[in-house]
Short mmCIF file of C-alpha atoms and ligand atoms in Angstrom, two decimals:
data_model
loop_
_atom_site.label_atom_id
_atom_site.label_comp_id
_atom_site.label_asym_id
_atom_site.label_seq_id
_atom_site.Cartn_x
_atom_site.Cartn_y
_atom_site.Cartn_z
CA UNK A 572 1.33 -18.79 -10.67
CA UNK A 573 4.53 -21.24 -9.59
CA UNK A 574 5.80 -20.62 -5.68
CA UNK A 575 8.98 -19.30 -7.36
CA UNK A 576 7.16 -17.67 -10.13
CA UNK A 577 4.57 -16.08 -6.73
CA UNK A 578 7.04 -14.87 -4.58
CA UNK A 579 8.24 -12.82 -7.09
CA UNK A 580 5.60 -10.60 -7.10
CA UNK A 581 5.49 -9.65 -3.61
CA UNK A 582 8.14 -7.36 -2.12
CA UNK A 583 10.53 -8.93 0.24
CA UNK A 584 12.02 -6.53 2.85
CA UNK A 585 14.45 -4.34 2.74
CA UNK A 586 14.44 -4.28 -1.26
CA UNK A 587 15.27 -1.33 -2.49
CA UNK A 588 12.16 0.18 -5.03
CA UNK A 589 13.15 -2.14 -8.90
CA UNK A 590 13.88 0.91 -11.50
CA UNK A 591 11.25 1.00 -14.31
CA UNK A 592 10.32 3.09 -17.18
CA UNK A 593 7.23 2.52 -19.04
CA UNK A 594 6.43 0.69 -22.21
CA UNK A 595 3.44 0.74 -22.33
CA UNK A 596 0.27 1.51 -21.24
CA UNK A 597 -2.42 -1.48 -20.88
CA UNK A 598 -5.44 -0.83 -19.37
CA UNK A 599 -6.58 1.93 -16.04
CA UNK A 600 -8.62 0.37 -13.06
CA UNK A 601 -11.12 1.97 -12.31
CA UNK A 602 -12.47 0.39 -9.26
CA UNK A 603 -10.73 2.41 -6.89
CA UNK A 604 -10.89 6.24 -6.55
CA UNK A 605 -7.69 7.49 -7.88
CA UNK A 606 -7.45 5.35 -11.01
CA UNK A 607 -4.42 3.76 -11.69
CA UNK A 608 -2.36 2.69 -14.75
CA UNK A 609 -1.78 -0.84 -15.59
CA UNK A 610 1.91 -0.23 -17.74
CA UNK A 611 3.64 -2.55 -19.21
CA UNK A 612 7.57 -1.91 -18.09
CA UNK A 613 10.94 -2.47 -18.87
CA UNK A 614 14.33 -2.05 -17.07
CA UNK A 615 17.32 -2.06 -17.78
CA UNK A 616 18.04 -5.26 -18.33
CA UNK A 617 14.81 -6.10 -20.33
CA UNK A 618 11.53 -6.34 -20.66
CA UNK A 619 9.67 -6.49 -16.63
CA UNK A 620 6.19 -7.11 -16.96
CA UNK A 621 3.44 -5.67 -15.77
CA UNK A 622 3.33 -2.93 -13.54
CA UNK A 623 -0.26 -1.20 -11.62
CA UNK A 624 1.53 2.57 -12.26
CA UNK A 625 -0.34 5.07 -9.73
CA UNK A 626 0.00 8.66 -10.79
CA UNK A 627 0.88 11.32 -7.94
CA UNK A 628 -1.17 13.71 -9.85
CA UNK A 629 -5.21 13.26 -9.78
CA UNK A 630 -7.74 13.55 -12.50
CA UNK A 631 -10.64 11.44 -11.39
CA UNK A 632 -12.33 12.08 -7.81
CA UNK A 633 -10.80 10.98 -6.21
CA UNK A 634 -7.78 13.47 -4.43
CA UNK A 635 -3.94 12.43 -3.89
CA UNK A 636 -1.04 13.40 -1.82
CA UNK A 637 1.43 13.93 -4.71
CA UNK A 638 5.32 12.89 -3.74
CA UNK A 639 3.56 12.58 0.27
CA UNK A 640 1.58 9.38 -1.05
CA UNK A 641 4.55 8.00 -3.48
CA UNK A 642 6.20 7.82 0.10
CA UNK A 643 3.06 6.75 1.83
CA UNK A 644 2.81 3.61 -0.38
CA UNK A 645 6.81 2.62 0.46
CA UNK A 646 6.92 2.56 3.07
CA UNK A 647 2.95 1.01 3.58
CA UNK A 648 4.51 -1.85 1.35
CA UNK A 649 7.30 -1.74 3.68
CA UNK A 650 5.22 -1.63 7.36
CA UNK A 651 2.84 -4.54 5.56
CA UNK A 652 5.50 -6.93 5.24
CA UNK A 653 7.38 -5.93 8.58
CA UNK A 654 4.11 -6.91 10.00
CA UNK A 655 4.10 -10.73 8.27
CA UNK A 656 1.60 -9.45 5.10
CA UNK A 657 2.34 -10.24 1.15
CA UNK A 658 2.54 -6.92 -0.33
CA UNK A 659 3.78 -6.71 -4.15
CA UNK A 660 6.88 -6.24 -5.39
CA UNK A 661 7.57 -2.19 -5.79
CA UNK A 662 9.17 0.48 -8.09
CA UNK A 663 9.29 3.54 -8.71
CA UNK A 664 8.88 5.46 -13.12
CA UNK A 665 9.12 8.48 -13.58
CA UNK A 666 5.86 9.47 -16.25
CA UNK A 667 7.92 10.63 -19.74
CA UNK A 668 7.64 14.22 -20.71
CA UNK A 669 6.24 12.98 -24.03
CA UNK A 670 4.23 9.79 -25.14
CA UNK A 671 6.75 8.64 -27.34
CA UNK A 672 5.88 6.42 -31.27
CA UNK A 673 4.57 2.85 -29.07
CA UNK A 674 3.16 4.74 -26.44
CA UNK A 675 1.00 6.29 -29.24
CA UNK A 676 -0.58 3.32 -30.64
CA UNK A 677 -0.60 1.26 -27.60
CA UNK A 678 -2.68 4.42 -26.24
CA UNK A 679 -5.15 3.46 -30.11
CA UNK A 680 -5.30 0.13 -29.29
CA UNK A 681 -7.50 0.72 -25.82
CA UNK A 682 -10.93 1.56 -25.58
CA UNK A 683 -12.21 5.14 -26.64
CA UNK A 684 -12.35 6.38 -23.12
CA UNK A 685 -9.58 5.11 -22.01
CA UNK A 686 -7.68 6.31 -23.93
CA UNK A 687 -7.57 10.07 -23.72
CA UNK A 688 -8.48 8.85 -20.01
CA UNK A 689 -4.84 7.99 -20.30
CA UNK A 690 -2.93 10.20 -22.42
CA UNK A 691 -4.35 13.09 -19.95
CA UNK A 692 -2.57 11.00 -17.28
CA UNK A 693 0.81 10.84 -18.59
CA UNK A 694 0.33 14.40 -20.16
CA UNK A 695 -0.32 16.39 -16.48
CA UNK A 696 2.64 13.88 -14.30
CA UNK A 697 5.37 13.94 -17.40
CA UNK A 698 8.60 14.88 -15.21
CA UNK A 699 6.98 12.43 -11.88
CA UNK A 700 7.87 10.54 -9.54
CA UNK A 701 4.66 7.38 -9.65
CA UNK A 702 5.21 4.41 -7.13
CA UNK A 703 4.55 1.44 -9.52
CA UNK A 704 4.07 -2.13 -7.70
CA UNK A 705 3.48 -5.63 -9.50
CA UNK A 706 0.55 -6.45 -10.72
CA UNK A 707 -1.46 -9.47 -9.23
CA UNK A 708 -3.09 -10.58 -12.33
CA UNK A 709 -5.26 -13.05 -10.97
CA UNK A 710 -5.86 -12.41 -7.68
CA UNK A 711 -9.22 -11.88 -5.98
CA UNK A 712 -10.41 -8.51 -4.20
CA UNK A 713 -10.64 -10.02 -0.29
CA UNK A 714 -14.73 -10.45 0.80
CA UNK A 715 -14.58 -11.26 4.79
CA UNK A 716 -17.48 -13.95 3.22
CA UNK A 717 -14.71 -15.48 1.27
CA UNK A 718 -12.90 -16.53 4.23
CA UNK A 719 -15.47 -18.82 4.72
CA UNK A 720 -15.39 -20.70 1.48
CA UNK A 721 -11.09 -21.40 2.21
CA UNK A 722 -11.73 -23.69 4.78
CA UNK A 723 -8.29 -25.02 4.15
CA UNK A 724 -6.60 -21.19 4.65
CA UNK A 725 -8.39 -20.40 8.12
CA UNK A 726 -5.46 -21.02 10.10
CA UNK A 727 -3.19 -18.18 7.35
CA UNK A 728 -6.41 -16.49 7.23
CA UNK A 729 -6.27 -15.94 10.56
CA UNK A 730 -2.79 -14.36 11.33
CA UNK A 731 -2.29 -12.21 8.24
CA UNK A 732 -6.18 -10.53 8.73
CA UNK A 733 -5.17 -10.38 12.46
CA UNK A 734 -1.25 -8.23 10.82
CA UNK A 735 -3.76 -6.08 8.98
CA UNK A 736 -5.40 -4.97 11.04
CA UNK A 737 -2.05 -4.41 13.14
CA UNK A 738 -0.60 -3.52 10.36
CA UNK A 739 -2.52 -0.24 10.04
CA UNK A 740 -3.10 1.19 12.77
CA UNK A 741 0.51 0.80 13.46
CA UNK A 742 0.99 3.09 9.77
CA UNK A 743 -2.88 5.44 10.66
CA UNK A 744 -3.39 3.57 8.57
CA UNK A 745 -7.07 3.99 7.39
CA UNK A 746 -8.72 3.19 4.37
CA UNK A 747 -8.46 -0.92 3.83
CA UNK A 748 -12.57 -0.80 4.47
CA UNK A 749 -15.13 -4.36 3.91
CA UNK A 750 -16.09 -2.15 0.95
CA UNK A 751 -13.42 -1.26 0.02
CA UNK A 752 -10.86 -3.93 1.36
CA UNK A 753 -7.43 -2.62 -0.87
CA UNK A 754 -6.74 -6.33 0.02
CA UNK A 755 -6.45 -9.04 -2.14
CA UNK A 756 -5.91 -12.85 -2.48
CA UNK A 757 -3.21 -14.32 -3.99
CA UNK A 758 -0.94 -16.78 -3.58
CA UNK A 759 -3.30 -18.52 -0.31
CA UNK A 760 -1.76 -15.40 1.62
CA UNK A 761 -3.51 -11.85 2.44
CA UNK A 762 -1.59 -9.52 0.28
CA UNK A 763 -2.64 -5.40 1.06
CA UNK A 764 -2.36 -3.07 -1.98
CA UNK A 765 -3.19 0.47 -2.45
CA UNK A 766 -1.22 2.25 0.75
CA UNK A 767 -1.99 5.34 -0.51
CA UNK A 768 -3.63 6.87 2.00
CA UNK A 769 -1.58 5.42 4.82
CA UNK A 770 -0.07 7.92 7.38
CA UNK A 771 -2.74 10.08 5.42
CA UNK A 772 -2.55 12.24 9.19
CA UNK A 773 0.54 13.31 8.60
CA UNK A 774 0.48 14.65 5.47
CA UNK A 775 -2.71 16.60 6.47
CA UNK A 776 -1.34 18.00 9.81
CA UNK A 777 1.63 18.69 8.14
CA UNK A 778 2.96 18.67 11.61
CA UNK A 779 5.96 15.98 12.37
CA UNK A 780 6.35 12.24 12.71
CA UNK A 781 6.43 12.60 15.95
CA UNK A 782 3.66 13.56 17.69
CA UNK A 783 1.56 11.68 16.11
CA UNK A 784 3.43 8.76 17.14
CA UNK A 785 2.54 8.43 19.69
CA UNK A 786 -1.28 8.42 19.14
CA UNK A 787 -2.42 5.13 21.05
CA UNK A 788 -6.07 5.83 20.34
CA UNK A 789 -6.55 3.96 16.84
CA UNK A 790 -9.99 5.88 15.02
CA UNK A 791 -12.89 3.68 16.14
CA UNK A 792 -15.42 3.69 13.03
CA UNK A 793 -12.87 3.28 9.76
CA UNK A 794 -12.20 -0.44 11.67
CA UNK A 795 -15.35 -1.69 13.37
CA UNK A 796 -15.79 -1.81 9.47
CA UNK A 797 -12.51 -3.26 9.39
CA UNK A 798 -12.41 -5.53 5.63
CA UNK A 799 -10.60 -7.83 8.64
CA UNK A 800 -13.32 -6.33 11.76
CA UNK A 801 -15.14 -9.55 12.12
CA UNK A 802 -12.04 -11.76 11.97
CA UNK A 803 -9.92 -10.26 14.60
CA UNK A 804 -12.63 -8.93 16.60
CA UNK A 805 -13.51 -13.24 16.54
CA UNK A 806 -9.93 -13.35 17.43
CA UNK A 807 -9.74 -10.62 19.50
CA UNK A 808 -9.10 -13.14 22.76
CA UNK A 809 -6.56 -14.70 21.34
CA UNK A 810 -2.98 -13.55 22.74
CA UNK A 811 -0.49 -15.29 20.92
CA UNK A 812 -1.74 -14.41 17.86
CA UNK A 813 -1.54 -10.12 18.58
CA UNK A 814 1.68 -10.84 19.66
CA UNK A 815 3.09 -11.96 16.58
CA UNK A 816 2.20 -8.79 14.74
CA UNK A 817 2.89 -7.29 17.48
CA UNK A 818 6.41 -8.11 17.80
CA UNK A 819 7.46 -7.64 14.25
CA UNK A 820 7.20 -4.05 14.31
CA UNK A 821 8.24 -4.03 17.55
CA UNK A 822 11.57 -5.77 16.15
CA UNK A 823 12.18 -3.81 13.81
CA UNK A 824 15.78 -2.18 13.98
CA UNK A 825 16.70 1.25 13.43
CA UNK A 826 19.54 0.23 10.66
CA UNK A 827 16.43 -0.94 9.17
CA UNK A 828 14.12 2.03 8.38
CA UNK A 829 17.08 4.34 7.69
CA UNK A 830 18.18 2.36 4.73
CA UNK A 831 14.78 2.21 3.75
CA UNK A 832 14.15 5.98 4.00
CA UNK A 833 17.67 6.55 3.01
CA UNK A 834 16.72 4.90 -0.86
CA UNK A 835 14.13 7.20 -1.15
CA UNK A 836 13.93 9.67 -3.74
CA UNK A 837 15.27 13.30 -2.52
CA UNK A 838 12.75 14.74 -5.46
CA UNK A 839 10.36 12.70 -3.44
CA UNK A 840 10.55 15.09 -0.25
CA UNK A 841 8.39 18.24 -1.12
CA UNK A 842 5.10 18.38 -2.17
CA UNK A 843 4.34 21.76 -3.06
CA UNK A 844 0.76 21.93 -4.39
CA UNK A 845 -0.03 20.60 -0.64
CA UNK A 846 2.11 22.40 0.33
CA UNK A 847 4.10 19.45 2.25
CA UNK A 848 7.58 19.50 3.24
CA UNK A 849 10.26 17.29 4.62
CA UNK A 850 8.42 14.01 3.86
CA UNK A 851 10.50 11.81 4.55
CA UNK A 852 12.23 12.49 8.12
CA UNK A 853 8.55 13.35 9.11
CA UNK A 854 8.17 9.25 7.38
CA UNK A 855 11.15 8.31 9.17
CA UNK A 856 10.79 10.23 12.82
CA UNK A 857 7.63 8.50 12.57
CA UNK A 858 8.51 5.17 12.42
CA UNK A 859 11.48 5.40 15.07
CA UNK A 860 8.91 6.47 17.41
CA UNK A 861 5.64 4.07 16.54
CA UNK A 862 7.80 0.93 17.26
CA UNK A 863 7.38 1.83 20.69
CA UNK A 864 3.53 2.03 20.88
CA UNK A 865 3.31 -0.54 18.42
CA UNK A 866 1.55 -2.87 20.92
CA UNK A 867 -0.06 0.41 23.56
CA UNK A 868 -1.64 1.05 20.90
CA UNK A 869 -2.73 -3.03 19.22
CA UNK A 870 -4.45 -3.18 23.01
CA UNK A 871 -6.79 -0.43 21.80
CA UNK A 872 -7.59 -1.69 19.00
CA UNK A 873 -8.14 -4.90 20.79
CA UNK A 874 -10.72 -2.96 23.17
CA UNK A 875 -12.55 -1.57 20.35
CA UNK A 876 -13.16 -4.55 18.69
CA UNK A 877 -14.71 -5.97 21.81
CA UNK A 878 -16.78 -3.06 22.37
CA UNK A 879 -19.24 -3.65 19.70
CA UNK A 880 -20.85 -7.53 18.68
N1 LIG B 154 -1.06 -5.04 -7.56
C1 LIG B 154 -2.44 -5.04 -7.83
N2 LIG B 154 -2.58 -6.20 -9.01
C2 LIG B 154 -3.72 -6.34 -8.89
N3 LIG B 154 -4.72 -5.48 -8.72
C3 LIG B 154 -4.71 -4.49 -8.33
C4 LIG B 154 -3.22 -3.98 -8.29
N4 LIG B 154 -3.50 -3.01 -7.46
C5 LIG B 154 -4.37 -2.30 -7.56
N5 LIG B 154 -5.41 -3.41 -8.33
C6 LIG B 154 -6.91 -3.28 -8.50
O1 LIG B 154 -6.68 -1.91 -8.60
C7 LIG B 154 -8.02 -1.38 -7.59
C8 LIG B 154 -7.16 -0.16 -7.30
O2 LIG B 154 -5.74 -0.09 -7.64
P1 LIG B 154 -5.94 0.84 -5.35
O3 LIG B 154 -4.15 1.16 -5.96
O4 LIG B 154 -6.27 0.15 -5.26
O5 LIG B 154 -5.69 2.39 -6.33
P2 LIG B 154 -7.78 3.57 -5.54
O6 LIG B 154 -8.17 2.75 -4.33
O7 LIG B 154 -6.99 4.61 -4.88
O8 LIG B 154 -7.16 3.87 -7.37
C9 LIG B 154 -7.53 -1.74 -6.43
O9 LIG B 154 -8.76 -2.08 -5.63
C10 LIG B 154 -7.52 -3.96 -7.28
O10 LIG B 154 -8.57 -4.30 -7.31
MG1 LIG B 155 -8.12 1.41 -2.96
#
């Protein structure tokens, strides 16, 4: 990938989600629990390449918070970029009411088992808005062991690994464990994917964002199993490394948060199947207030990491 092409694949803070249409489904990504699709997408101006499409209604074993998860992905990508990490370019699409001929033909070209799953996904998601992110084809899952094999990238990796832990602590995200890193190594940096479960305590509580924003105690066990836990622990006593992403999150202006939220479609404001309402306001209140608590939260994360060998 050329540097220019690679940059195009990643999200830029403040950039609105691309408005996409499914041209044809290409594959199902069955590694995780929600089985997102890979689809060739188009915009009003023409073909837009391959994107991961994450259906809000999930048929596999995984559960989804529906519209809340779509918003969590959009907000999660923004938080990662604010913290200094990469995250794939973001988009939104509305599942078509029915499959057209080109989609039918594309599905028939897939493996038999995949054909049925794809058709089912389109059926149960018809009319629903889905989160999309650029498919980073050459990306490899980030594994703790891989880091030792990349000595030439060590300083970048260390900064990114710490930023990943800081971003996850900020957004109450506990789904980036070594077993299932939800982070890839792409274009010589850590790129965070799958923010489906970011902010999840807000969905569960169905409560106000402001109350959870003041929670400064990261959940211990998942952070000890975090894909970046080892690197974070190695550098737990280097304040400058931690201060960089913390200061970036503290410095996010109100206007950036308000503009981000203003772009989320009104259809994403509620998930009736889960009894969740006021999603945009909840996340907005959370983001606005969370900035004041990120430093204390990260100090506590460092204490948790330092307390175990
Ligand atoms: N944008 C992407 N580029 C490359 N691979 C991806 C991308 N998004 C997801 N994947 C791959 O697909 C897997 C499942 O996607 P993910 O978004 O993690 O969904 P879930 O874990 O909810 O099923 C990931 O673990 C990763 O291997
Ligand atoms: Mg995943």
